[in-house]
Coordinates of C-alpha atoms in Angstrom, one line a residue:
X1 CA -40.7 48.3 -7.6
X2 CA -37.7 49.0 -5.6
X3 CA -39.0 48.2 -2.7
X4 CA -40.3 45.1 -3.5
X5 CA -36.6 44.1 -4.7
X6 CA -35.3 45.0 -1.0
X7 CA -38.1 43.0 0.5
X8 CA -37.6 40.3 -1.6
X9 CA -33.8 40.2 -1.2
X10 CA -34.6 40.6 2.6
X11 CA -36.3 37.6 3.0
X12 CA -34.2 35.6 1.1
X13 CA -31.4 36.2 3.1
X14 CA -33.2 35.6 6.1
X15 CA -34.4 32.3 5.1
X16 CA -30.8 31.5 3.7
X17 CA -29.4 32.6 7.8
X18 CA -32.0 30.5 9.1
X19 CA -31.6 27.6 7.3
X20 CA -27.3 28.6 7.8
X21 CA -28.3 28.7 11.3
X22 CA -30.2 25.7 11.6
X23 CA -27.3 23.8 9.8
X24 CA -25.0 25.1 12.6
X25 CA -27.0 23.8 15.4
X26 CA -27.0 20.3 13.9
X27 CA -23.7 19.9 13.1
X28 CA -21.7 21.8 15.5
X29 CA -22.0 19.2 18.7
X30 CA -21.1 16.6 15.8
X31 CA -18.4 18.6 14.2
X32 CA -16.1 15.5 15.2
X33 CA -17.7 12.8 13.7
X34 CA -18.9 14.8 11.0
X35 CA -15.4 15.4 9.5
X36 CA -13.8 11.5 10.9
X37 CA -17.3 10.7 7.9
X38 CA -15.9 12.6 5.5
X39 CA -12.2 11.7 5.3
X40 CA -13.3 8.2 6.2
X41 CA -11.0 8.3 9.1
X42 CA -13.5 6.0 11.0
X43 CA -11.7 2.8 13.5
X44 CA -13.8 1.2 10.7
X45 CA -13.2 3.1 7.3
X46 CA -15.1 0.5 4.9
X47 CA -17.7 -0.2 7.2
X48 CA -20.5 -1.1 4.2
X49 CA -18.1 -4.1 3.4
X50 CA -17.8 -5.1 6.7
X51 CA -21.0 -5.6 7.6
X52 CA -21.7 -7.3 4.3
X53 CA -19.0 -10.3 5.9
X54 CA -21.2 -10.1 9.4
X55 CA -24.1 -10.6 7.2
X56 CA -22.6 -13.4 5.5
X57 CA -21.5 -15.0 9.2
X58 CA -25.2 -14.0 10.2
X59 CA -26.6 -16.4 8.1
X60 CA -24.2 -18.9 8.2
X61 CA -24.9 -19.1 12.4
X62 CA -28.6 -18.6 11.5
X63 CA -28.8 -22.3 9.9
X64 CA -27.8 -24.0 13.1
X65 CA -30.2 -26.0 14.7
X66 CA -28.4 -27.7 17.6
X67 CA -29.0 -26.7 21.5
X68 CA -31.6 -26.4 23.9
X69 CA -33.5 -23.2 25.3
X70 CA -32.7 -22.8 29.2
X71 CA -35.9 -24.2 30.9
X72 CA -34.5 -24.3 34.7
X73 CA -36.1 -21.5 34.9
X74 CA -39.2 -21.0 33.8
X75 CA -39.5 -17.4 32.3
X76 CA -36.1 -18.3 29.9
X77 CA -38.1 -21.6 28.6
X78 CA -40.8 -19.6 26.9
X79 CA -38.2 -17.8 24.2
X80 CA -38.2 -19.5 21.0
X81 CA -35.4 -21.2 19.6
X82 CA -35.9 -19.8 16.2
X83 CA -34.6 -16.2 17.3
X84 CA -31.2 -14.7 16.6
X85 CA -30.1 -11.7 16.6
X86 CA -26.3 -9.7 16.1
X87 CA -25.9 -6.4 17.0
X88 CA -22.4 -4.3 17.1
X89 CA -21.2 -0.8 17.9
X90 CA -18.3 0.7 17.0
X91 CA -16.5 2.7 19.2
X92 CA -16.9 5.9 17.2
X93 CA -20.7 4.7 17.2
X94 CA -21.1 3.2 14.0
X95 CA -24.0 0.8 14.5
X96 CA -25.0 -2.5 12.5
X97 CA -28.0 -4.9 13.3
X98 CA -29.1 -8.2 11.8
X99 CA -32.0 -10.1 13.0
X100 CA -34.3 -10.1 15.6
X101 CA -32.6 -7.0 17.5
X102 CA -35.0 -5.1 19.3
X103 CA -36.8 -8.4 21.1
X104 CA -35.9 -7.6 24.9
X105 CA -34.0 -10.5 26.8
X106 CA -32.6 -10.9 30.1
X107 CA -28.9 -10.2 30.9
X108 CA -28.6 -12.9 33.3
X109 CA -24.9 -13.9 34.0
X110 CA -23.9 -11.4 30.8
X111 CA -24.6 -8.9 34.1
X112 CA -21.7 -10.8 36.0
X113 CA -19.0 -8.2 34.3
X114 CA -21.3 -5.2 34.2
X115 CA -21.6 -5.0 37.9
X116 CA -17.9 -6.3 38.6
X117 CA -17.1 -3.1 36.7
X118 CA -18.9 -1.1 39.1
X119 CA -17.8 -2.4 41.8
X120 CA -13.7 -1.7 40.9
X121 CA -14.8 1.8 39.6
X122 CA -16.6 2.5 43.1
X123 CA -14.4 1.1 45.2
X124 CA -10.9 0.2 43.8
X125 CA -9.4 -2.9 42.6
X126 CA -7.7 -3.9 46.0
X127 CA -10.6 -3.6 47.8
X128 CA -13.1 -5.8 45.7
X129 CA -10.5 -9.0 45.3
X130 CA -10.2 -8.8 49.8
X131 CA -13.6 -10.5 48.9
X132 CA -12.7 -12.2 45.4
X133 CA -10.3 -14.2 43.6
X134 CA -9.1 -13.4 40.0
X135 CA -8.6 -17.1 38.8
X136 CA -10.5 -19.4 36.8
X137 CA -12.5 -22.1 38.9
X138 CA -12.1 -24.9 36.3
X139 CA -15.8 -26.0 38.2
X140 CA -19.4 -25.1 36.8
X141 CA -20.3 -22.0 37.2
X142 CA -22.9 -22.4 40.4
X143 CA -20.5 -25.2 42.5
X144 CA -20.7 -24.7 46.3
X145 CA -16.6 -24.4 46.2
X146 CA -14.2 -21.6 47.3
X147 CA -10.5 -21.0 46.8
X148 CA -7.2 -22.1 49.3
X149 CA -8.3 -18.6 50.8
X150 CA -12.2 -19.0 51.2
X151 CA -13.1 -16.6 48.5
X152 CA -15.2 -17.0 45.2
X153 CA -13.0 -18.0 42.6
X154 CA -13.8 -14.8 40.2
X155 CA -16.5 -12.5 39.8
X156 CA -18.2 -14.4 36.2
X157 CA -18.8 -17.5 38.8
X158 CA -22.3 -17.2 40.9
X159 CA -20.9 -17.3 44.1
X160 CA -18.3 -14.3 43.3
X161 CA -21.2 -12.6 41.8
X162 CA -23.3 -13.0 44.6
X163 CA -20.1 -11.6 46.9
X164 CA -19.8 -8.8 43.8
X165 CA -23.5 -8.0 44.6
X166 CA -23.0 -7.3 48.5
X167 CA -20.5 -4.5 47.7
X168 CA -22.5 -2.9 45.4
X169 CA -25.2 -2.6 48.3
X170 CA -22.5 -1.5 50.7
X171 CA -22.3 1.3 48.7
X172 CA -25.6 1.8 49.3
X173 CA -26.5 1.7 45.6
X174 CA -30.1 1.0 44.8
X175 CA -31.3 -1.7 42.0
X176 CA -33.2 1.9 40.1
X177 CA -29.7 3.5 40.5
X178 CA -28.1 0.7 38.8
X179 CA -30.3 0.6 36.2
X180 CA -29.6 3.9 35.5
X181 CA -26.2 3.4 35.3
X182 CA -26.4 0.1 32.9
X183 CA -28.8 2.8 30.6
X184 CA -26.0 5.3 30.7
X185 CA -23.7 2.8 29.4
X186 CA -26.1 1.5 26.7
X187 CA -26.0 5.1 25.5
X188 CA -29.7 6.2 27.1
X189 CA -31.1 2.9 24.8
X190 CA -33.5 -0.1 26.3
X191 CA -32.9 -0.9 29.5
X192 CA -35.4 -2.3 31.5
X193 CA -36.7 -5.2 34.2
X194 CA -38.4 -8.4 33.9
X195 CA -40.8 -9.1 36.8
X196 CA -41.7 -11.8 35.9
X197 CA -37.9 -13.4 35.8
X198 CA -36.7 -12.1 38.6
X199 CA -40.1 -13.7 40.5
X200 CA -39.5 -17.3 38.4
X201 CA -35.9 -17.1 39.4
X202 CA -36.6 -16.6 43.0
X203 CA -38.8 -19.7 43.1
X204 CA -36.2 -21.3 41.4
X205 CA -33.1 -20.7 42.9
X206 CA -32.5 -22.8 45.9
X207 CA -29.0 -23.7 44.4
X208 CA -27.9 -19.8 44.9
X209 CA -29.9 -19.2 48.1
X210 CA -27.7 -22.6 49.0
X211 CA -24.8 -21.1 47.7
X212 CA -25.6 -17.7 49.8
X213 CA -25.7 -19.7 52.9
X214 CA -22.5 -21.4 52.3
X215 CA -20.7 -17.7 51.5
X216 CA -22.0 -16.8 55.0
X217 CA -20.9 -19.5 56.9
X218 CA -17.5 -18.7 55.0
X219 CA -17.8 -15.2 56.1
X220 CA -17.2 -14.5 52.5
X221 CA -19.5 -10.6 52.9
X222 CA -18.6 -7.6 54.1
X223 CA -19.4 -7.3 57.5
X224 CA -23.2 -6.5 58.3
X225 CA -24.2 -7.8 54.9
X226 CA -27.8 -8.7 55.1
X227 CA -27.5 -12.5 52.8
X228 CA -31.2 -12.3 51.7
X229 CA -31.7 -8.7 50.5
X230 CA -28.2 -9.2 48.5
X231 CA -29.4 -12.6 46.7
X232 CA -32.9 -10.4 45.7
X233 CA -30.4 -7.8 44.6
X234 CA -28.5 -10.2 42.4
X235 CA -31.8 -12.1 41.0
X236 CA -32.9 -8.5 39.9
X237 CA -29.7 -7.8 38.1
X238 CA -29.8 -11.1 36.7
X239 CA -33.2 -10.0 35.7
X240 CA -32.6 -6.5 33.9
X241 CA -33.5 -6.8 30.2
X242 CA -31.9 -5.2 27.2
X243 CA -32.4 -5.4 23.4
X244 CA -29.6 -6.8 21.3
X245 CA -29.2 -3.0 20.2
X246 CA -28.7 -1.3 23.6
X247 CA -26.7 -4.2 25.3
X248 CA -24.0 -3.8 22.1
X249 CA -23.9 -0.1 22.9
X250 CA -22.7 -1.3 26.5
X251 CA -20.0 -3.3 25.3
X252 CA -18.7 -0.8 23.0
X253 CA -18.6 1.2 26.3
X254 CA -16.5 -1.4 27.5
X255 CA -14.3 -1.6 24.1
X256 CA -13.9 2.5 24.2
X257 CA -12.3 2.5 27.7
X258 CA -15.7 3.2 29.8
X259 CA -16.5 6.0 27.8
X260 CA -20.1 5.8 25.9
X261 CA -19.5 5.7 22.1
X262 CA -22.8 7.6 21.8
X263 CA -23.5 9.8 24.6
X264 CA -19.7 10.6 24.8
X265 CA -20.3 10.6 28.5
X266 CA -17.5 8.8 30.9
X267 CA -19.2 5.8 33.0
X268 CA -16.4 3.5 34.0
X269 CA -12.5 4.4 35.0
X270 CA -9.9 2.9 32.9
X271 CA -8.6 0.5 35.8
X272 CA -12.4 -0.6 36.2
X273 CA -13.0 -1.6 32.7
X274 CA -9.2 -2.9 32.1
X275 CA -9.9 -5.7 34.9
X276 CA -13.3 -6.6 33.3
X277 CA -12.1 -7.2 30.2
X278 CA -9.1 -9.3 31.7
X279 CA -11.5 -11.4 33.5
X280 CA -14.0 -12.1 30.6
X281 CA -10.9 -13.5 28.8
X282 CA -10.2 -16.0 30.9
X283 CA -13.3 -16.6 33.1
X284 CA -16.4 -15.5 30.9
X285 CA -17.6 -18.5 29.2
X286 CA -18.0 -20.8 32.0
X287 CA -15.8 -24.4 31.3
X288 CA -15.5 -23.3 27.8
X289 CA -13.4 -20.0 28.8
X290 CA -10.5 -21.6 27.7
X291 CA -11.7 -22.6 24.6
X292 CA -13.3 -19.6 23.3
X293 CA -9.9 -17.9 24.8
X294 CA -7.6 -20.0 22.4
X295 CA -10.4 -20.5 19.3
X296 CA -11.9 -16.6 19.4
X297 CA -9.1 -14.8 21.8
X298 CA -11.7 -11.7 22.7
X299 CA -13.2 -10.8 26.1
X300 CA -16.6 -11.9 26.3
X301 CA -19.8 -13.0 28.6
X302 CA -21.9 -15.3 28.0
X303 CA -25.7 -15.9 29.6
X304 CA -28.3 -18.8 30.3
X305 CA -30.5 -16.4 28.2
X306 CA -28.6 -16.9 25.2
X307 CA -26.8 -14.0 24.7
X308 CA -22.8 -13.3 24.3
X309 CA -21.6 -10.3 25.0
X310 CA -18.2 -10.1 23.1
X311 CA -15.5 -6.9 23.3
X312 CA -13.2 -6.0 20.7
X313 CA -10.7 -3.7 22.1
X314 CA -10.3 -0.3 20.7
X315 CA -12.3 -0.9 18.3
X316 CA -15.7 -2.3 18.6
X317 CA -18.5 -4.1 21.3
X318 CA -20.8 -7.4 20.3
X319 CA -23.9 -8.8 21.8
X320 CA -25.3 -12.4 20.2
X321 CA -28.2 -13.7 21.2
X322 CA -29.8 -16.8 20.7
X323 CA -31.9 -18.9 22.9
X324 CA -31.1 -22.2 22.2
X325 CA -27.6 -23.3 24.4
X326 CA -24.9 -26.1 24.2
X327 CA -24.1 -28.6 27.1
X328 CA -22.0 -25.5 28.6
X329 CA -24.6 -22.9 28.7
X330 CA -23.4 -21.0 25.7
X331 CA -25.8 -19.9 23.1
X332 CA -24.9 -22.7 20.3
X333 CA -24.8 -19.9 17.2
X334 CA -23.3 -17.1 19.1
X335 CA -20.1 -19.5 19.4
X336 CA -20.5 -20.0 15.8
X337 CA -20.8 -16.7 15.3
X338 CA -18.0 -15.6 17.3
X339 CA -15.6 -18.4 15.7
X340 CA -16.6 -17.6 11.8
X341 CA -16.1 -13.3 13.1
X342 CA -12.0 -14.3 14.1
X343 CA -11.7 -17.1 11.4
X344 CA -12.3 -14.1 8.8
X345 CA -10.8 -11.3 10.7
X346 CA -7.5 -10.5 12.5
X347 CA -9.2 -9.5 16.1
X348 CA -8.2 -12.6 17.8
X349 CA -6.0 -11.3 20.8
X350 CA -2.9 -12.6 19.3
X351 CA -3.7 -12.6 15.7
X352 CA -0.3 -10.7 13.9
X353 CA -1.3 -7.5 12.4
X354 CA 1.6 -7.4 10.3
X355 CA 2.0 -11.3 8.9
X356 CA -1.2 -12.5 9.0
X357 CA -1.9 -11.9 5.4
X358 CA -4.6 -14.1 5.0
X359 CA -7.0 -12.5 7.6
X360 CA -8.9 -9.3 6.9
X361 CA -8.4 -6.3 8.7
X362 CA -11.3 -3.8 8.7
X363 CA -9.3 -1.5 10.4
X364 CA -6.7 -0.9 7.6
X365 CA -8.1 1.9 5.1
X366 CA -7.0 0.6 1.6
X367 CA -5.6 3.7 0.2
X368 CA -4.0 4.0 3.6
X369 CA -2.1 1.2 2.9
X370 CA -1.1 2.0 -0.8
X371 CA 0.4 5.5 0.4
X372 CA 2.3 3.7 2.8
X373 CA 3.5 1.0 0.1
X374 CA 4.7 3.7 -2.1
X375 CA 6.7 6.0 0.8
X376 CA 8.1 3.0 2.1
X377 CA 9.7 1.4 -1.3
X378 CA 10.3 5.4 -2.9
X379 CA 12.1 6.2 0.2
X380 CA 14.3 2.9 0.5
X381 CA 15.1 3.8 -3.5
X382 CA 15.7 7.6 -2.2
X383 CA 18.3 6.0 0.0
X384 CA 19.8 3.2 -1.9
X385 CA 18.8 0.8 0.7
X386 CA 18.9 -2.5 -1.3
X387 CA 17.8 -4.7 1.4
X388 CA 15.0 -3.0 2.1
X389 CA 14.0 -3.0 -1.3
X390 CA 14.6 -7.1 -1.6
X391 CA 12.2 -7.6 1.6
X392 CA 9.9 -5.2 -0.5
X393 CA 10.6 -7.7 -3.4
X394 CA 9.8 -10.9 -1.3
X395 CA 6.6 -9.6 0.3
X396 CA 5.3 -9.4 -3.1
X397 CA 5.2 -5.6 -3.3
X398 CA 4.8 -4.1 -6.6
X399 CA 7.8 -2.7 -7.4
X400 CA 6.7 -0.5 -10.0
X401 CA 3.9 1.8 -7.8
X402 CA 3.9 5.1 -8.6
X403 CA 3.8 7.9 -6.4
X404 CA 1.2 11.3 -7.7
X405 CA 3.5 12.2 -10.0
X406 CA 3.7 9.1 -11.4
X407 CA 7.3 8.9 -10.7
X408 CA 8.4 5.2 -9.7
X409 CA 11.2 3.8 -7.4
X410 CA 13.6 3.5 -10.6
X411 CA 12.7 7.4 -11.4
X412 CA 13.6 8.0 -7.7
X413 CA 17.1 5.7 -7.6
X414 CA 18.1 7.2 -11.4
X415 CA 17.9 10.4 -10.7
X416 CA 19.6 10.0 -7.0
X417 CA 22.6 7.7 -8.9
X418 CA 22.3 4.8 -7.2
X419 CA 23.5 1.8 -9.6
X420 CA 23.0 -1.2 -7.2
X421 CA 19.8 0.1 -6.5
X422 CA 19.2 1.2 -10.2
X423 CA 20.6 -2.5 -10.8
X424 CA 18.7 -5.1 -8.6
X425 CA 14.8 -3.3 -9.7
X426 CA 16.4 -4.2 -13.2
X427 CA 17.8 -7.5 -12.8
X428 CA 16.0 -8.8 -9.7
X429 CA 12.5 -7.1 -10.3
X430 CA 12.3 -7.1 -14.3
X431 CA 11.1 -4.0 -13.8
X432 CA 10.0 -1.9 -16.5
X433 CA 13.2 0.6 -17.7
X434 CA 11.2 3.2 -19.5
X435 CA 7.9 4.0 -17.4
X436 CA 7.3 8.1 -17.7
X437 CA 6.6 10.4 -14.9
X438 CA 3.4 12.6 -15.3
X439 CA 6.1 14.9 -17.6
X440 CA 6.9 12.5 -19.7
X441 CA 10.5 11.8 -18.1
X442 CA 11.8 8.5 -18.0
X443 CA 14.8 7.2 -15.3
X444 CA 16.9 7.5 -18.5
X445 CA 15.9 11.3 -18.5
X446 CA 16.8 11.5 -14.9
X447 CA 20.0 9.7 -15.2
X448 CA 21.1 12.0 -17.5
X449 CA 20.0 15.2 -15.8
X450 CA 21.8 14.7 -13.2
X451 CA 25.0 13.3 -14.5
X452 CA 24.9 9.8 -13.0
X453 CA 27.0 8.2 -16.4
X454 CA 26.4 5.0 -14.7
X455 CA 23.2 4.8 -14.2
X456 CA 22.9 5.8 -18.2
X457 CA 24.6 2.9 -19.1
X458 CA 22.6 0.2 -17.2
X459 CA 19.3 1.8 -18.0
X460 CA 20.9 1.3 -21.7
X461 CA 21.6 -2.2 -21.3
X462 CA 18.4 -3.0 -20.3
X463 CA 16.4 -0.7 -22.6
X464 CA 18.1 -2.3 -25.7
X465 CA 16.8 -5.9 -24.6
X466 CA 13.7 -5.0 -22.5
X467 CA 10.7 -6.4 -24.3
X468 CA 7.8 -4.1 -22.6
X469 CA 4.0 -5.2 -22.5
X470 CA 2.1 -3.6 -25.0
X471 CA 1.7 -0.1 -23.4
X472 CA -0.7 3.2 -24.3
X473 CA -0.8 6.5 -23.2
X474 CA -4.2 6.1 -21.8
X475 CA -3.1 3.0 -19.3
X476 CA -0.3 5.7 -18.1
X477 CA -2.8 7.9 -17.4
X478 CA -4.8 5.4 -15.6
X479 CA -1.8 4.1 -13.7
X480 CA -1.4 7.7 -12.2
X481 CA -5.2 7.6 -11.5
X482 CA -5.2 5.1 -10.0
X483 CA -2.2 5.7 -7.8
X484 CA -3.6 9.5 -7.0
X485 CA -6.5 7.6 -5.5
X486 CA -5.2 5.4 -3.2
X487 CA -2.6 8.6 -1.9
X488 CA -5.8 10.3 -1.1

């Protein structure tokens, strides 16, 4: 009946509105990275190929089997050295895992930079380096030594953590408060506490209760500090556990400017996470810093526990871990792992983006590049610029791209009468003088059009003694395909 047709129409347009509305809710707080998916616009546009090349580095670590597991302290010696694990996060949070990612480690120095970042964004730069230097130590990492002016050397050293650590808890900031902070900046993901370390570590560690004393006698703290409660308070930061998974997510943080990749949310200033970074790069792998500064060029932290924390700016955050360590302290395949990552790809700090042709750029969209190929060399034609066209020439460009309309730079240079342009794709180039345009005009066509009698009688020349490659209509059509593609 007619009733039943209303009823029936009714509900299906009030499941179609829910399900509209439903949609809606999803999408609209994603609306952002829901269209940057789409048009591919991510800082990582082919991010499936990517990660097949960390895969292939993955394994390649995963076959080392130099290195010894940390047993100083007790809790570390009980990891096996079998496990390895690589976790990254882009800074538009696109995630990638390999291995054993979601077993829980402990931070331990990989905290050093963490809490130095809190510190500047509490208190200021100026006021945290009264207390601490900014220079490499060129000494191990827990040495009894100060600078000319009786300070820690840098924050990524023990004693300069230890000194990091007492203005933290002049600022009244509790170890649960700091916790909640280090979950904010792994975007709300595993962050936790090891008991058990922090206890192991406090029957182990008369060289930093040593190392407290000798700050005090240095009147190294703030005034007031209490020595004792701060070296508890640095053992329990050295102690905070994370999974391969969440402690990526916090150097992404770190990579995006102090803003979380996932949450969105702001956790460090700019000036806070500028002079972490700095000082990861040239203090953050303890006597290899300068090594893994001039080999890998990247900010990064590494930990007794095995792990590396590695930053690529503006565009992505690391964390390696793997148990067994080298004579340094560093985890023997996260090196690996970091040296094969900037052997293959053009982070390295001072890796050219524009002449180093032999390293791949994941940042670079392909059919970006090919749009950009053909404005450059159709607009130099457009213009009769000749030189820019021979630098074209000698980069190994292909000097017969087309544009969507199939037209290429000889169309472009015929039909704007430019002989020495017209000339040098001819002589210089060997281009081809009789490609068609998606309408089936040649440069001759153009030439001619236009009135450019010159231009008619080179294109001439050349067409009586050009000997073309055997040519179809179909491979036309796929040229201009193919060229339609990448200007999309």
């Amino acid at each position: 009946s007619l009733s039943q047709s209303k009823n029936s129409a009714f509900s299906s347009v009030s499941v179609y509105l829910s399900k509209m509305f439903f949609f809606l809710t999803c999408v609209q707080s994603n609306i952002v990275l829901l269209t940057q998916a789409f048009r591919k616009k991510f800082v990582i546009p082919d991010f499936q190929s990517f990660t097949s090349h960390i895969d292939q580095i993955y394994e390649s670590a995963k076959s080392l089997s130099g290195g010894q597991v940390a047993d100083y302290i007790p809790q570390l010696a009980k990891f096996s050295p079998n496990l390895w694990a690589v976790a990254l996060c882009t800074v538009d949070g696109q995630r990638y895992t390999a291995g054993d990612t979601k077993v829980p480690f402990c931070l331990q120095s990989c905290v050093k930079p963490l809490k130095y970042a809190v510190a500047v964004h509490d208190h200021g730069t100026e006021y945290v380096h009264r207390f601490i230097g900014k220079e490499p130590s060129g000494l191990r990492f827990n040495k009894l030594f100060l600078d000319e002016d009786d300070k820690p050397h840098n924050p990524m050293v023990n004693a300069g953590a230890i000194v990091c650590t007492s203005l933290l808890k002049v600022n009244h900031i509790s170890h649960l408060y700091i916790l909640l902070l280090f979950n904010k900046m792994g975007g709300n993901e595993y962050v936790g506490f090891s008991n058990a370390t922090f206890q192991s570590e406090r029957l182990s560690g008369d060289r930093n209760f040593a190392i407290g004393y000798y700050l005090k006698e240095k009147k190294c703290f703030p005034e007031g500090t209490d020595m004792i409660s701060i070296l508890d308070l640095y053992l329990q930061l050295c102690s905070i556990e994370v999974t391969c998974e969440s402690a990526s997510v916090m150097a992404a943080t770190l990579a995006n400017g102090g803003f979380c990749p996932i949450t969105g949310e702001r956790v460090l200033n700019p000036e806070a996470v500028r002079n972490t970074l700095s000082l990861m790069h040239s203090c953050g792998m303890y006597d290899f810093s300068g090594q893994f500064a001039f080999h890998v060029g990247l900010p990064a932290k590494s930990g007794v526990s095995g792990g590396i924390l590695l930053v690529v700016p503006n565009v992505m955050g690391i964390m390696c871990w793997s148990p067994p360590l080298d004579k340094l302290g560093n985890s023997v395949r996260g090196i690996q792992f970091c040296t094969d990552l900037v052997q293959l790809c053009n982070f390295h700090n001072y890796d050219n983006l524009r002449h180093f042709a032999k390293k791949l750029d994941p940042r670079r969209e392909g059919g970006d590049q090919r749009v950009k190929s053909v404005i450059n060399l159709l607009f130099a034609a457009y213009t009769g610029d000749v030189s820019a066209l021979r630098r074209f020439a000698l980069s190994s460009m292909d000097m017969e791209q087309r544009d969507y309309d199939s037209r290429t730079a000889l169309h472009v240079a015929a039909a704007e009468g430019h002989t020495e342009v017209v000339r040098f794709l001819l002589e210089a180039c060997k281009v081809n003088p009789v490609p068609k345009d998606r309408w089936g005009n040649t440069p001759m066509d153009e030439a001619i059009h236009f009135g450019h009698h010159d231009v008619v009688t080179i294109l001439q020349d050349y067409h009586n003694t050009y000997s073309p490659k055997e040519t179809t209509t179909n491979s036309d059509k796929e040229t201009a395909e193919k060229n339609l593609d990448g200007m999309l």
